[in-house]
PDB file of C-alpha atoms in Angstrom:
ATOM      1  CA  UNK A   1     -33.916-169.460 178.003  1.00 54.00           C
ATOM      2  CA  UNK A   2     -36.318-172.391 177.884  1.00 63.00           C
ATOM      3  CA  UNK A   3     -38.825-173.816 180.278  1.00 65.00           C
ATOM      4  CA  UNK A   4     -37.343-174.965 183.694  1.00 72.00           C
ATOM      5  CA  UNK A   5     -37.534-178.804 184.350  1.00 79.00           C
ATOM      6  CA  UNK A   6     -41.017-180.082 185.286  1.00 86.00           C
ATOM      7  CA  UNK A   7     -41.632-180.637 188.964  1.00 91.00           C
ATOM      8  CA  UNK A   8     -43.705-183.844 189.651  1.00 92.00           C
ATOM      9  CA  UNK A   9     -46.536-183.624 192.205  1.00 91.00           C
ATOM     10  CA  UNK A  10     -48.239-186.832 193.455  1.00 90.00           C
ATOM     11  CA  UNK A  11     -51.952-186.053 193.835  1.00 88.00           C
ATOM     12  CA  UNK A  12     -54.868-187.746 195.519  1.00 87.00           C
ATOM     13  CA  UNK A  13     -57.816-186.963 192.977  1.00 88.00           C
ATOM     14  CA  UNK A  14     -61.417-186.714 193.965  1.00 88.00           C
ATOM     15  CA  UNK A  15     -62.118-190.223 192.500  1.00 88.00           C
ATOM     16  CA  UNK A  16     -59.891-191.734 195.030  1.00 89.00           C
ATOM     17  CA  UNK A  17     -57.023-192.521 192.749  1.00 89.00           C
ATOM     18  CA  UNK A  18     -53.302-191.359 193.174  1.00 89.00           C
ATOM     19  CA  UNK A  19     -51.507-189.977 190.293  1.00 88.00           C
ATOM     20  CA  UNK A  20     -49.052-187.603 188.900  1.00 90.00           C
ATOM     21  CA  UNK A  21     -49.218-183.814 187.804  1.00 92.00           C
ATOM     22  CA  UNK A  22     -46.237-182.202 186.416  1.00 93.00           C
ATOM     23  CA  UNK A  23     -45.802-178.459 186.716  1.00 93.00           C
ATOM     24  CA  UNK A  24     -43.210-176.403 184.666  1.00 92.00           C
ATOM     25  CA  UNK A  25     -42.625-172.627 184.792  1.00 89.00           C
ATOM     26  CA  UNK A  26     -41.554-170.550 181.728  1.00 88.00           C
ATOM     27  CA  UNK A  27     -39.068-167.696 181.838  1.00 88.00           C
ATOM     28  CA  UNK A  28     -40.634-164.285 182.232  1.00 90.00           C
ATOM     29  CA  UNK A  29     -41.705-162.818 178.792  1.00 91.00           C
ATOM     30  CA  UNK A  30     -38.957-160.346 177.742  1.00 92.00           C
ATOM     31  CA  UNK A  31     -39.576-156.693 177.236  1.00 93.00           C
ATOM     32  CA  UNK A  32     -38.550-157.114 173.580  1.00 95.00           C
ATOM     33  CA  UNK A  33     -41.220-159.936 172.913  1.00 93.00           C
ATOM     34  CA  UNK A  34     -43.797-157.779 174.722  1.00 92.00           C
ATOM     35  CA  UNK A  35     -42.960-155.026 172.359  1.00 94.00           C
ATOM     36  CA  UNK A  36     -43.531-157.424 169.332  1.00 94.00           C
ATOM     37  CA  UNK A  37     -46.845-158.509 170.869  1.00 92.00           C
ATOM     38  CA  UNK A  38     -47.862-154.696 171.135  1.00 94.00           C
ATOM     39  CA  UNK A  39     -46.861-154.295 167.398  1.00 95.00           C
ATOM     40  CA  UNK A  40     -48.895-157.167 166.394  1.00 92.00           C
ATOM     41  CA  UNK A  41     -52.220-155.903 168.577  1.00 92.00           C
ATOM     42  CA  UNK A  42     -51.639-152.401 166.928  1.00 93.00           C
ATOM     43  CA  UNK A  43     -51.777-153.989 163.610  1.00 94.00           C
ATOM     44  CA  UNK A  44     -54.875-155.883 164.474  1.00 92.00           C
ATOM     45  CA  UNK A  45     -56.561-152.561 165.782  1.00 92.00           C
ATOM     46  CA  UNK A  46     -56.836-154.118 169.254  1.00 90.00           C
ATOM     47  CA  UNK A  47     -58.459-151.808 171.824  1.00 90.00           C
ATOM     48  CA  UNK A  48     -56.392-149.391 173.976  1.00 90.00           C
ATOM     49  CA  UNK A  49     -54.360-149.788 175.947  1.00 90.00           C
ATOM     50  CA  UNK A  50     -52.628-152.336 174.033  1.00 89.00           C
ATOM     51  CA  UNK A  51     -50.535-153.573 177.078  1.00 88.00           C
ATOM     52  CA  UNK A  52     -53.905-154.857 178.381  1.00 86.00           C
ATOM     53  CA  UNK A  53     -53.879-157.385 175.843  1.00 86.00           C
ATOM     54  CA  UNK A  54     -50.747-159.062 177.223  1.00 87.00           C
ATOM     55  CA  UNK A  55     -52.082-161.890 179.578  1.00 85.00           C
ATOM     56  CA  UNK A  56     -49.001-164.006 179.957  1.00 86.00           C
ATOM     57  CA  UNK A  57     -45.750-162.218 181.237  1.00 88.00           C
ATOM     58  CA  UNK A  58     -45.529-164.888 183.620  1.00 90.00           C
ATOM     59  CA  UNK A  59     -46.481-168.558 182.650  1.00 91.00           C
ATOM     60  CA  UNK A  60     -46.509-171.985 184.002  1.00 92.00           C
ATOM     61  CA  UNK A  61     -47.849-175.343 182.482  1.00 92.00           C
ATOM     62  CA  UNK A  62     -49.591-178.094 184.336  1.00 94.00           C
ATOM     63  CA  UNK A  63     -49.634-181.358 182.676  1.00 93.00           C
ATOM     64  CA  UNK A  64     -51.993-184.238 183.368  1.00 92.00           C
ATOM     65  CA  UNK A  65     -53.769-187.098 182.056  1.00 90.00           C
ATOM     66  CA  UNK A  66     -57.134-186.855 180.583  1.00 87.00           C
ATOM     67  CA  UNK A  67     -59.985-184.626 180.288  1.00 87.00           C
ATOM     68  CA  UNK A  68     -61.314-185.311 183.948  1.00 90.00           C
ATOM     69  CA  UNK A  69     -57.868-184.559 185.284  1.00 91.00           C
ATOM     70  CA  UNK A  70     -57.652-181.307 183.316  1.00 91.00           C
ATOM     71  CA  UNK A  71     -60.861-180.011 184.639  1.00 90.00           C
ATOM     72  CA  UNK A  72     -59.899-181.195 188.302  1.00 90.00           C
ATOM     73  CA  UNK A  73     -56.505-179.141 187.813  1.00 91.00           C
ATOM     74  CA  UNK A  74     -58.520-176.209 186.545  1.00 91.00           C
ATOM     75  CA  UNK A  75     -60.582-176.360 189.636  1.00 88.00           C
ATOM     76  CA  UNK A  76     -57.569-176.157 192.085  1.00 86.00           C
ATOM     77  CA  UNK A  77     -56.839-172.662 190.860  1.00 85.00           C
ATOM     78  CA  UNK A  78     -60.514-171.540 190.615  1.00 83.00           C
ATOM     79  CA  UNK A  79     -61.292-172.741 194.084  1.00 75.00           C
ATOM     80  CA  UNK A  80     -58.310-173.416 196.561  1.00 56.00           C
ATOM     81  CA  UNK A  81     -60.684-175.757 198.661  1.00 56.00           C
ATOM     82  CA  UNK A  82     -60.621-178.162 196.119  1.00 53.00           C
ATOM     83  CA  UNK A  83     -56.876-178.576 195.751  1.00 53.00           C
ATOM     84  CA  UNK A  84     -55.776-182.089 196.412  1.00 54.00           C
ATOM     85  CA  UNK A  85     -54.226-183.191 199.696  1.00 53.00           C
ATOM     86  CA  UNK A  86     -50.676-183.695 199.510  1.00 48.00           C
ATOM     87  CA  UNK A  87     -49.415-187.257 199.451  1.00 46.00           C
ATOM     88  CA  UNK A  88     -46.546-188.076 201.939  1.00 45.00           C
ATOM     89  CA  UNK A  89     -44.281-184.869 202.428  1.00 41.00           C
ATOM     90  CA  UNK A  90     -44.773-183.201 199.016  1.00 43.00           C
ATOM     91  CA  UNK A  91     -45.937-179.795 198.548  1.00 41.00           C
ATOM     92  CA  UNK A  92     -49.787-178.930 198.008  1.00 40.00           C
ATOM     93  CA  UNK A  93     -51.066-177.680 194.670  1.00 42.00           C
ATOM     94  CA  UNK A  94     -53.296-174.797 194.915  1.00 41.00           C
ATOM     95  CA  UNK A  95     -51.680-173.430 198.050  1.00 39.00           C
ATOM     96  CA  UNK A  96     -53.764-172.654 201.007  1.00 36.00           C
ATOM     97  CA  UNK A  97     -52.179-175.179 203.564  1.00 36.00           C
ATOM     98  CA  UNK A  98     -55.570-176.174 204.778  1.00 35.00           C
ATOM     99  CA  UNK A  99     -56.725-172.554 205.206  1.00 36.00           C
ATOM    100  CA  UNK A 100     -59.555-171.574 203.094  1.00 36.00           C
ATOM    101  CA  UNK A 101     -58.874-168.651 200.861  1.00 47.00           C
ATOM    102  CA  UNK A 102     -61.234-169.149 197.791  1.00 59.00           C
ATOM    103  CA  UNK A 103     -59.617-169.468 194.376  1.00 74.00           C
ATOM    104  CA  UNK A 104     -57.291-167.464 192.052  1.00 83.00           C
ATOM    105  CA  UNK A 105     -59.054-164.392 190.599  1.00 88.00           C
ATOM    106  CA  UNK A 106     -59.423-165.430 187.007  1.00 89.00           C
ATOM    107  CA  UNK A 107     -59.783-162.734 184.109  1.00 88.00           C
ATOM    108  CA  UNK A 108     -59.924-165.181 181.272  1.00 89.00           C
ATOM    109  CA  UNK A 109     -60.317-168.874 180.315  1.00 90.00           C
ATOM    110  CA  UNK A 110     -59.378-169.981 176.828  1.00 88.00           C
ATOM    111  CA  UNK A 111     -60.412-173.714 175.870  1.00 89.00           C
ATOM    112  CA  UNK A 112     -58.314-174.623 173.064  1.00 88.00           C
ATOM    113  CA  UNK A 113     -59.648-178.145 173.243  1.00 85.00           C
ATOM    114  CA  UNK A 114     -63.046-176.600 171.823  1.00 84.00           C
ATOM    115  CA  UNK A 115     -61.257-175.104 168.696  1.00 83.00           C
ATOM    116  CA  UNK A 116     -61.339-176.516 165.185  1.00 82.00           C
ATOM    117  CA  UNK A 117     -57.924-177.655 163.671  1.00 79.00           C
ATOM    118  CA  UNK A 118     -57.925-174.684 161.489  1.00 78.00           C
ATOM    119  CA  UNK A 119     -58.298-171.950 164.618  1.00 79.00           C
ATOM    120  CA  UNK A 120     -55.413-173.806 166.623  1.00 74.00           C
ATOM    121  CA  UNK A 121     -52.178-171.523 166.771  1.00 74.00           C
ATOM    122  CA  UNK A 122     -49.059-173.644 167.507  1.00 72.00           C
ATOM    123  CA  UNK A 123     -50.780-176.755 166.861  1.00 70.00           C
ATOM    124  CA  UNK A 124     -51.340-177.983 170.418  1.00 75.00           C
ATOM    125  CA  UNK A 125     -54.769-177.695 172.660  1.00 83.00           C
ATOM    126  CA  UNK A 126     -54.913-176.772 176.277  1.00 89.00           C
ATOM    127  CA  UNK A 127     -57.195-175.122 178.724  1.00 92.00           C
ATOM    128  CA  UNK A 128     -55.654-171.467 179.681  1.00 91.00           C
ATOM    129  CA  UNK A 129     -56.378-169.590 182.765  1.00 93.00           C
ATOM    130  CA  UNK A 130     -55.263-166.018 183.133  1.00 92.00           C
ATOM    131  CA  UNK A 131     -55.280-165.226 186.681  1.00 90.00           C
ATOM    132  CA  UNK A 132     -54.464-162.046 188.812  1.00 90.00           C
ATOM    133  CA  UNK A 133     -51.488-162.628 191.144  1.00 87.00           C
ATOM    134  CA  UNK A 134     -50.831-160.159 194.092  1.00 86.00           C
ATOM    135  CA  UNK A 135     -47.621-159.743 196.038  1.00 86.00           C
ATOM    136  CA  UNK A 136     -47.335-158.896 199.759  1.00 87.00           C
ATOM    137  CA  UNK A 137     -46.930-155.081 198.684  1.00 90.00           C
ATOM    138  CA  UNK A 138     -50.230-154.993 196.514  1.00 88.00           C
ATOM    139  CA  UNK A 139     -48.503-155.211 193.133  1.00 89.00           C
ATOM    140  CA  UNK A 140     -50.746-157.231 190.788  1.00 89.00           C
ATOM    141  CA  UNK A 141     -49.749-159.042 187.464  1.00 89.00           C
ATOM    142  CA  UNK A 142     -51.642-161.355 185.282  1.00 90.00           C
ATOM    143  CA  UNK A 143     -50.110-164.667 184.922  1.00 92.00           C
ATOM    144  CA  UNK A 144     -51.209-167.618 182.413  1.00 93.00           C
ATOM    145  CA  UNK A 145     -51.670-171.283 183.578  1.00 93.00           C
ATOM    146  CA  UNK A 146     -51.752-173.786 180.447  1.00 92.00           C
ATOM    147  CA  UNK A 147     -53.201-176.973 181.549  1.00 94.00           C
ATOM    148  CA  UNK A 148     -52.251-179.635 178.977  1.00 91.00           C
ATOM    149  CA  UNK A 149     -53.162-183.341 178.307  1.00 89.00           C
ATOM    150  CA  UNK A 150     -49.983-185.612 178.701  1.00 85.00           C
ATOM    151  CA  UNK A 151     -51.029-187.437 175.445  1.00 74.00           C
TER     152      UNK A 151
END
C-alpha cells in the first residue's frame, strides 16, 4: 500500500495571506519492514535497544510552498496555539479547537534542507519532526511528520 490521497487544507497564514497545505498519511510501517530496519541498525552497531531507533512507525507528510510556510507548518506542531484559524468550515490543522494545549512533544528534528547533496538519502529534502502521540488509554507511540516544499 502507498500513501493515501492528500487532503487539502486552506490556511490563513501569519503574514495575512491565505494558501493551501496538503496533508497525506502513509501506511503504518509493517512488522517485516521494522525487522529489516532492526537488522540494519544491528549492522551499524546502533545503541541498544535497537527498536528505540525506529521513529516512524506512523507517518504523515505536509506539503506547503516555500521555506517560510515550512517553518510556519512546523510551528503548528511545536506550539498548537500557532495553528492557523480554519477558513470557512474546514478542519483546523494542529488541533486544539481554540483550546490552549501546547505543542506535540517532539523527540527529534531532522533538517534535510541543511544537508549536502552527498548526504541525502532518497534524494529529497524535508524537515522531519518525530513526535510522541498519546492515546486516551495512555499508550504512546512515536510518529514522523515530514514537512516538504511543493517545488
